[in-house]
Tab-separated table of C-alpha atoms in Angstrom:
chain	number	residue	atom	x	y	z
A	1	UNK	CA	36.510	10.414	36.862
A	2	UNK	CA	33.787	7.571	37.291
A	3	UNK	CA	31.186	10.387	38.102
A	4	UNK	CA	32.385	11.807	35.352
A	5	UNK	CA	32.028	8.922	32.697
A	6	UNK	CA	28.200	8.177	34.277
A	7	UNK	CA	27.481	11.666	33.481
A	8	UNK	CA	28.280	12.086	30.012
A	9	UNK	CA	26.622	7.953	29.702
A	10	UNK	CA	23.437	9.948	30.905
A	11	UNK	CA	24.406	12.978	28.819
A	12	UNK	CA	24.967	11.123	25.651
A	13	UNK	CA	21.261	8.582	26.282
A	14	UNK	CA	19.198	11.628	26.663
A	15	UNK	CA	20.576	13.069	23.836
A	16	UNK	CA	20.335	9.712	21.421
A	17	UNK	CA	17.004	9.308	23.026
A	18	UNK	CA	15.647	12.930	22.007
A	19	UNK	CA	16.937	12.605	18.434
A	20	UNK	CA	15.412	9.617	17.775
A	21	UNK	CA	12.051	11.021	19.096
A	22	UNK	CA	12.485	13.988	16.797
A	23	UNK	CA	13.283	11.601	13.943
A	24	UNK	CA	10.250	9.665	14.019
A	25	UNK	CA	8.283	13.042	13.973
A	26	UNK	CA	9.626	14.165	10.948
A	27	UNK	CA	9.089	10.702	9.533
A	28	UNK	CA	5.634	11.037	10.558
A	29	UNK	CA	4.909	14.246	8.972
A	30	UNK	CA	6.398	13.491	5.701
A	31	UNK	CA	3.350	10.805	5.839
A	32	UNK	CA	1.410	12.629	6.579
A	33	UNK	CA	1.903	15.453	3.622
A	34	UNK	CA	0.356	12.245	1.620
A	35	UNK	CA	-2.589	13.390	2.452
A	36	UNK	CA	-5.320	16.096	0.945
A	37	UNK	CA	-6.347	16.235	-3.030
A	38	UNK	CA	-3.965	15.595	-5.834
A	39	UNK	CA	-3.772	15.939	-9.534
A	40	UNK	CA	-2.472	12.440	-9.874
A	41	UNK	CA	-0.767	11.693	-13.328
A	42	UNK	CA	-0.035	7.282	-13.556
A	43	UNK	CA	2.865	6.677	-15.960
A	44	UNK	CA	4.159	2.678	-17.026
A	45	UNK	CA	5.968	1.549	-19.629
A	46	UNK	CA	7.758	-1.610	-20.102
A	47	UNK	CA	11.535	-1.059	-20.144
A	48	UNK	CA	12.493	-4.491	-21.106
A	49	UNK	CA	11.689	-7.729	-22.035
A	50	UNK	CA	13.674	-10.970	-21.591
A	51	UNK	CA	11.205	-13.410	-22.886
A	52	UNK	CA	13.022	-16.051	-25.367
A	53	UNK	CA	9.813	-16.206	-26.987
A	54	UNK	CA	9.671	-14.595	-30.477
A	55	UNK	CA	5.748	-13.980	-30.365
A	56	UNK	CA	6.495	-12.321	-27.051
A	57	UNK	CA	4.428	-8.641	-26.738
A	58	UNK	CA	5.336	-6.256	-24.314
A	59	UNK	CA	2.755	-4.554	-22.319
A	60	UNK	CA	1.252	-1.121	-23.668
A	61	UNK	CA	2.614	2.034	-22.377
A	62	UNK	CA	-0.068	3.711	-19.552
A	63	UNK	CA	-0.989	6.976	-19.055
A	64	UNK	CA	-3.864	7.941	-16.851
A	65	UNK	CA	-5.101	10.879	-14.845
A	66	UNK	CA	-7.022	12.017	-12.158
A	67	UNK	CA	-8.262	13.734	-8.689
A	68	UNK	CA	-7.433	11.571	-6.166
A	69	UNK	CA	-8.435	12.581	-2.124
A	70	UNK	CA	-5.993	11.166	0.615
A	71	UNK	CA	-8.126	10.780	3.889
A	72	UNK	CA	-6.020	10.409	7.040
A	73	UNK	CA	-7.977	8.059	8.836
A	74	UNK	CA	-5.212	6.770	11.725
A	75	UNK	CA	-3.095	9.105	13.320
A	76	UNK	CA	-1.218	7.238	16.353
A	77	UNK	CA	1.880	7.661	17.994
A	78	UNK	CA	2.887	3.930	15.714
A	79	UNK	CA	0.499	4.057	13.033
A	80	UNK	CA	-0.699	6.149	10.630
A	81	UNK	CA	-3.292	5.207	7.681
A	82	UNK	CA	-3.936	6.781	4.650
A	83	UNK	CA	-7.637	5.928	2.665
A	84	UNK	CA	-7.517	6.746	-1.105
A	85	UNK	CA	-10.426	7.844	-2.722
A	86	UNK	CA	-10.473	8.319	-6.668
A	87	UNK	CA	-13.383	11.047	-8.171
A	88	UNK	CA	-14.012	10.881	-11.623
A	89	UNK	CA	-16.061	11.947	-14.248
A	90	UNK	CA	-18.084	15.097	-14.408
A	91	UNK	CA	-16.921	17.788	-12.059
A	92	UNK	CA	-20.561	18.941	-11.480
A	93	UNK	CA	-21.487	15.372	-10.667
A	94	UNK	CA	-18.621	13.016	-9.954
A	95	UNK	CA	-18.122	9.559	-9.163
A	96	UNK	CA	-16.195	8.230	-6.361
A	97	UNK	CA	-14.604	5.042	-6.245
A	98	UNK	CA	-13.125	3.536	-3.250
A	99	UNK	CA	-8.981	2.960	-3.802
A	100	UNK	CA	-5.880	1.862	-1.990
A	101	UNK	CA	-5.166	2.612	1.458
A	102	UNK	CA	-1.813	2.141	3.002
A	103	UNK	CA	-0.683	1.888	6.341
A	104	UNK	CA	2.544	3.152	7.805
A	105	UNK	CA	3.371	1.007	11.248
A	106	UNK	CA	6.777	1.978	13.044
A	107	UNK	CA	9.353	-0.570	13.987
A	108	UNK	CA	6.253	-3.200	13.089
A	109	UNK	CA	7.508	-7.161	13.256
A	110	UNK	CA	4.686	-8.888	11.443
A	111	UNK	CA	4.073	-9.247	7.782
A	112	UNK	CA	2.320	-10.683	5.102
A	113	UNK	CA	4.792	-11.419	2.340
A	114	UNK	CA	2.813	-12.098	-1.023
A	115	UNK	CA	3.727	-15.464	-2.854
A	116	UNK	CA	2.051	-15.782	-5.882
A	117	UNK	CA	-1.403	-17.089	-6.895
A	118	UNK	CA	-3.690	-15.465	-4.266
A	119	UNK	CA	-0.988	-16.622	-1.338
A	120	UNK	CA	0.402	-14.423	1.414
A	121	UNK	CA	2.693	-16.088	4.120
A	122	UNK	CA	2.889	-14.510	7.373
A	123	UNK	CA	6.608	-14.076	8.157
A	124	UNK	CA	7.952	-12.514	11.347
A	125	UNK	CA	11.102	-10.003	12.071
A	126	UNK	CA	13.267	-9.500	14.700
A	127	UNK	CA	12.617	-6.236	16.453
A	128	UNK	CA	16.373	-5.133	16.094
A	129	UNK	CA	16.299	-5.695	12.140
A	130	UNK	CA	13.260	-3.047	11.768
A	131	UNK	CA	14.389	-0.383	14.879
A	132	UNK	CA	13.589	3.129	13.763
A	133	UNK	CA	11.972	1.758	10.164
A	134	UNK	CA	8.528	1.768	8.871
A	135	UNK	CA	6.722	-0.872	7.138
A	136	UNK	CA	4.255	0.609	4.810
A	137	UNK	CA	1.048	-2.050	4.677
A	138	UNK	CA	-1.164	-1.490	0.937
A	139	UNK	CA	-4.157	-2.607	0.621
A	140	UNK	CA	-6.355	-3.258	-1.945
A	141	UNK	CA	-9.637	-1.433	-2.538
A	142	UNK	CA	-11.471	-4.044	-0.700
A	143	UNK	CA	-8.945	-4.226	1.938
A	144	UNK	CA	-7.364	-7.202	1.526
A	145	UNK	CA	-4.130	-7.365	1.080
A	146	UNK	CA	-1.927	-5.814	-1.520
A	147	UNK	CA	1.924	-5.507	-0.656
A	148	UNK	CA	4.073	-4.208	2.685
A	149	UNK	CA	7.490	-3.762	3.349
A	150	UNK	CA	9.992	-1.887	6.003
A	151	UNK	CA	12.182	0.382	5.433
A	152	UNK	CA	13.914	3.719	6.902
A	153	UNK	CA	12.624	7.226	6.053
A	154	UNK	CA	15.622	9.189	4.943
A	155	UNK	CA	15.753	13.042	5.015
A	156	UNK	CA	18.994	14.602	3.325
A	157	UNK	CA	19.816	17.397	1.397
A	158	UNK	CA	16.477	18.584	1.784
A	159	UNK	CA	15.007	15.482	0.314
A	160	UNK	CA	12.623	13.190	2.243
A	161	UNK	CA	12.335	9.625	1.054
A	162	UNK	CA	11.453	5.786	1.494
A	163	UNK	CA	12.756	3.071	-0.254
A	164	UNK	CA	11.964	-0.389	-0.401
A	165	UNK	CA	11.586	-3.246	-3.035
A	166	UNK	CA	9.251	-6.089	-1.821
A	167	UNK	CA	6.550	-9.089	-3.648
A	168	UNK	CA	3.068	-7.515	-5.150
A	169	UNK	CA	-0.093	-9.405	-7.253
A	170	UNK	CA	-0.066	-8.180	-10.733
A	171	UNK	CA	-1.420	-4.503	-11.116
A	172	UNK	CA	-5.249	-4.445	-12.170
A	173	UNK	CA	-3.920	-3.172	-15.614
A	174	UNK	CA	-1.992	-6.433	-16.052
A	175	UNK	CA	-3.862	-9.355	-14.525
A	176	UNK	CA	-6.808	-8.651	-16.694
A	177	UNK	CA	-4.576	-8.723	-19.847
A	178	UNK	CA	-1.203	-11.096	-18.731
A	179	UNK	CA	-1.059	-14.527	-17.172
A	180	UNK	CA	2.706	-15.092	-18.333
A	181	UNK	CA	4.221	-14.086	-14.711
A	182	UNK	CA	2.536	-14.200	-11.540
A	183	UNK	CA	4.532	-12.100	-9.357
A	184	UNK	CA	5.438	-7.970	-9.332
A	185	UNK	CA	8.717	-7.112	-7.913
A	186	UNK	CA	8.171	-3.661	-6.624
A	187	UNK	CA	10.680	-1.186	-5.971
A	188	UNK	CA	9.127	1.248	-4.421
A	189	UNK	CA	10.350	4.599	-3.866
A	190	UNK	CA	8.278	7.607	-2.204
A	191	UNK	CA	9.344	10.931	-2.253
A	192	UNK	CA	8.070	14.199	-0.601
A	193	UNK	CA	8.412	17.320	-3.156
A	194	UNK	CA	7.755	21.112	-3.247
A	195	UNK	CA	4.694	20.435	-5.379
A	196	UNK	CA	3.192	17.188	-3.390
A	197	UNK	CA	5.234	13.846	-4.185
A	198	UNK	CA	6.075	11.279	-6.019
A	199	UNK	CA	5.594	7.478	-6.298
A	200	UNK	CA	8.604	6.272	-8.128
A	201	UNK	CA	8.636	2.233	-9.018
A	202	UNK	CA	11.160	-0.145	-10.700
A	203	UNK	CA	9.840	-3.416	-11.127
A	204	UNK	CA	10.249	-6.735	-12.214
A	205	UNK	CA	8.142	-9.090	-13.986
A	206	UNK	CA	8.542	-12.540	-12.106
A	207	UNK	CA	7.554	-15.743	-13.037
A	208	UNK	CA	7.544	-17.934	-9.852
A	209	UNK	CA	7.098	-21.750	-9.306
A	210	UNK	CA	7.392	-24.130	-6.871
A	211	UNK	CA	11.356	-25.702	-6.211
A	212	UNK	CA	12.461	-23.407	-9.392
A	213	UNK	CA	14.886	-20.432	-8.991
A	214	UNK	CA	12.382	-16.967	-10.393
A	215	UNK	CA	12.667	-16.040	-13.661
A	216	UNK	CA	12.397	-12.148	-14.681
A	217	UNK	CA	10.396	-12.065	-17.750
A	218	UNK	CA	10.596	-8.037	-18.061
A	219	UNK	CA	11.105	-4.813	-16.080
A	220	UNK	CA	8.479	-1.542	-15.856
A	221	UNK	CA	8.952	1.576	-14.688
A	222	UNK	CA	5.836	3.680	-12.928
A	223	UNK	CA	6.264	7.327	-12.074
A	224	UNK	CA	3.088	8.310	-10.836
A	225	UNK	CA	3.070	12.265	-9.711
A	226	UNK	CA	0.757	13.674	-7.057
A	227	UNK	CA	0.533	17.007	-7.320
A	228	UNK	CA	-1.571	19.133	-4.511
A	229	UNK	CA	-4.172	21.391	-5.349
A	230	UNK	CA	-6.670	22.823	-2.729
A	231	UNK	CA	-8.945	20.757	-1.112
A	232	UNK	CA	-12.214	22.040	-1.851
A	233	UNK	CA	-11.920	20.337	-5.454
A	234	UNK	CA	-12.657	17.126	-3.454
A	235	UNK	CA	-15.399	17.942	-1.432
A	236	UNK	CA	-17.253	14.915	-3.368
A	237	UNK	CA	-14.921	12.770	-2.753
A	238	UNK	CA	-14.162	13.889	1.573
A	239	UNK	CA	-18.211	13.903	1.797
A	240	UNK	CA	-18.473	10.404	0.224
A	241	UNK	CA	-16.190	8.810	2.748
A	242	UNK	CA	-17.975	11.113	5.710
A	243	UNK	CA	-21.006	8.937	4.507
A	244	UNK	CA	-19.343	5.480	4.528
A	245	UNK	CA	-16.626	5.560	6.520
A	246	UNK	CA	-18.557	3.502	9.457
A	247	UNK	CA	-19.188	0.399	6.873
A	248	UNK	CA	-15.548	0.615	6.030
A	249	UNK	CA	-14.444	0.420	9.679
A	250	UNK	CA	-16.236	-2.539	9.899
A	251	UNK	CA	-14.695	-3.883	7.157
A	252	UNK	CA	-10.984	-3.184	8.561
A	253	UNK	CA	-11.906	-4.304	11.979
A	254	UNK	CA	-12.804	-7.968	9.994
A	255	UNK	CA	-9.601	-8.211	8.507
A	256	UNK	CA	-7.261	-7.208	11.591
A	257	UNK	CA	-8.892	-10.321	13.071
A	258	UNK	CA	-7.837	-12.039	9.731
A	259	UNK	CA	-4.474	-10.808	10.318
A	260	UNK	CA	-3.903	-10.697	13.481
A	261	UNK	CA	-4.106	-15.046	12.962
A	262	UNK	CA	-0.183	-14.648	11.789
A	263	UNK	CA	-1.162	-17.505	9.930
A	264	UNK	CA	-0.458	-17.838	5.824
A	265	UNK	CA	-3.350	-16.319	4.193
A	266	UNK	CA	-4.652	-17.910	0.912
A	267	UNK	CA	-7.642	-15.948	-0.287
A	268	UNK	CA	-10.522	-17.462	-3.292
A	269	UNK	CA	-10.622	-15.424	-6.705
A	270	UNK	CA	-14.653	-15.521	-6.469
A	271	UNK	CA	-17.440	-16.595	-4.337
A	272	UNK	CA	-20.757	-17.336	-5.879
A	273	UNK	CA	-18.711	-15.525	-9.272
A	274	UNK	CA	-17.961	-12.610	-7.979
A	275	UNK	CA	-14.752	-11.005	-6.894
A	276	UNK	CA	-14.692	-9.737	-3.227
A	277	UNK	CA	-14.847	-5.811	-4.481
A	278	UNK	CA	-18.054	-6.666	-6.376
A	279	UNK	CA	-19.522	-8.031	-3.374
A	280	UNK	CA	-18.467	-5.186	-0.294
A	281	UNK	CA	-19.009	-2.053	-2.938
A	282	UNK	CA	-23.070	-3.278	-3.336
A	283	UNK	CA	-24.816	-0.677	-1.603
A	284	UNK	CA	-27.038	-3.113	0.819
A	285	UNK	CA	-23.883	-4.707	1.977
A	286	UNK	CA	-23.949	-2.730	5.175
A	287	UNK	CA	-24.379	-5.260	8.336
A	288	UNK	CA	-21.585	-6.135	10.226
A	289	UNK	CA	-22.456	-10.099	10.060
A	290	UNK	CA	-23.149	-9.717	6.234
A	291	UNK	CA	-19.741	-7.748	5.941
A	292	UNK	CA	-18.239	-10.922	8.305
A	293	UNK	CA	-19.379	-13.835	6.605
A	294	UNK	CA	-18.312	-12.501	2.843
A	295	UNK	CA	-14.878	-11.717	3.985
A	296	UNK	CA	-14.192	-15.081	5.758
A	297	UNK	CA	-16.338	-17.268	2.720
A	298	UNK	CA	-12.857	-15.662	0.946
A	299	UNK	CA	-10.453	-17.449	3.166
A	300	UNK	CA	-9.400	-20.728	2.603
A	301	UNK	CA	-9.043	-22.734	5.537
């Protein structure tokens, strides 16, 4: 009976074993079907407001489109990363503009948890709290950082999903307009679909300060559709990162060493008046020391 038992222990391990293997590569494909060229449609509106002030205005409803090329730049057995590349303007002639990249790390322990006012503290997890999940890492177009947070891919019904609600700086359509709330409470929610997928986002509005519970000021919703079309309609935009992909290597490996400190990371709005972007998108800004030095002239010690 004991010989038994210890067989169907070893029986049962192999078996557990094997479908978690196979559920991390369907996790990892569903990533990866983020990538190639989209007809990308960005929908916000404001949902509601809970301002007691009577002068209060609500933010303008959004709606923008575009071609938007996914480059998968990382594909490891733990991490995969996704560069987004935006081409716009005349289809004979178009411009490309370096976007967001995210990051997919599984069962990752390390994060930097955005606070408010340019302020990211570096929080650990416990490695059983994040088994089998992925943390998605977003970046912004300069590659600093954006938001992250872990959560399980789930695949039912024929669905394939991630969920996860975490703290995000203002969108660039609200910072440059709003200063009443200094925090984004994204719920995130990205879906695979027949057609490409879908970025699906309830947030809050949060004003944050110092020894004060948050207050919600209002709640958005974002449903931004990707829908894939074949890739030749971003040649521009795969040849533009062919072209510059080494400068923005260097500019990753710079900030992994940031990151990598696991220290809290508070970051300057401008150096010498100009926001980090401005500075790494200048076409001479090429050498790795050049490259070095602007990045870390942005960290606060």
């Amino acid at each position: 009976m004991k010989q038994i038992a210890s067989l169907l222990i070893v029986i049962l391990t192999f078996s557990t074993a094997g479908n978690a293997q196979d559920k991390k590569e369907i996790d990892k494909n569903a990533i990866k079907k983020m990538c190639g060229c989209f007809e990308v449609t960005f929908n916000f509106a404001e949902t509601f407001s809970y301002s007691q002030d009577s002068l209060y205005k609500p933010s303008k409803t959004k709606v923008d489109k575009g071609l938007e090329w996914a480059e998968l730049i990382v594909d490891e057995d733990n991490k995969i990363s996704i560069q987004h590349l935006l081409q716009v303007g005349n289809p004979a002639q178009p411009h490309i503009v370096k976007h967001w990249r995210q990051d997919w790390l599984f069962e990752n322990t390390n994060f930097y948890m955005f606070n408010g006012d340019n302020v990211w503290l570096s929080k650990q997890k416990d490695a059983n709290d994040v088994k089998g999940q992925w943390t998605q890492k977003v970046y912004q177009v300069d590659d600093s950082p954006r938001y992250e947070g872990s959560s399980t891919w789930v695949h039912v019904d024929g669905k394939s999903y991630w969920e996860n609600t975490t703290t995000a700086p203002l969108p660039r359509r609200e910072y440059t307009k709003r200063s009443d709330y200094n925090i984004t409470l994204r719920g995130n929610r990205h879906e695979i679909t027949k057609d490409g997928w879908v970025h699906d986002q309830d947030n809050d509005k949060v004003i944050r300060e110092a020894d004060k519970d948050d207050i919600v000021l209002a709640k958005e919703k974002g449903y931004n559709t990707y829908v894939k079309v074949d890739n030749s309609r971003c040649e521009a935009a795969a040849n533009w990162w062919k072209e510059n992909q080494e400068k923005w290597a260097t500019v990753r490996h710079k900030w992994d060493e940031v990151y990598n400190r696991q220290q809290d990371l508070l970051l300057e709005t401008k150096v010498d008046n100009k926001v980090l972007y401005k500075h790494l998108f200048a076409d001479d800004m090429t050498n790795e020391t050049q490259i070095n030095n602007i990045i870390e002239s942005f960290v606060k010690k």
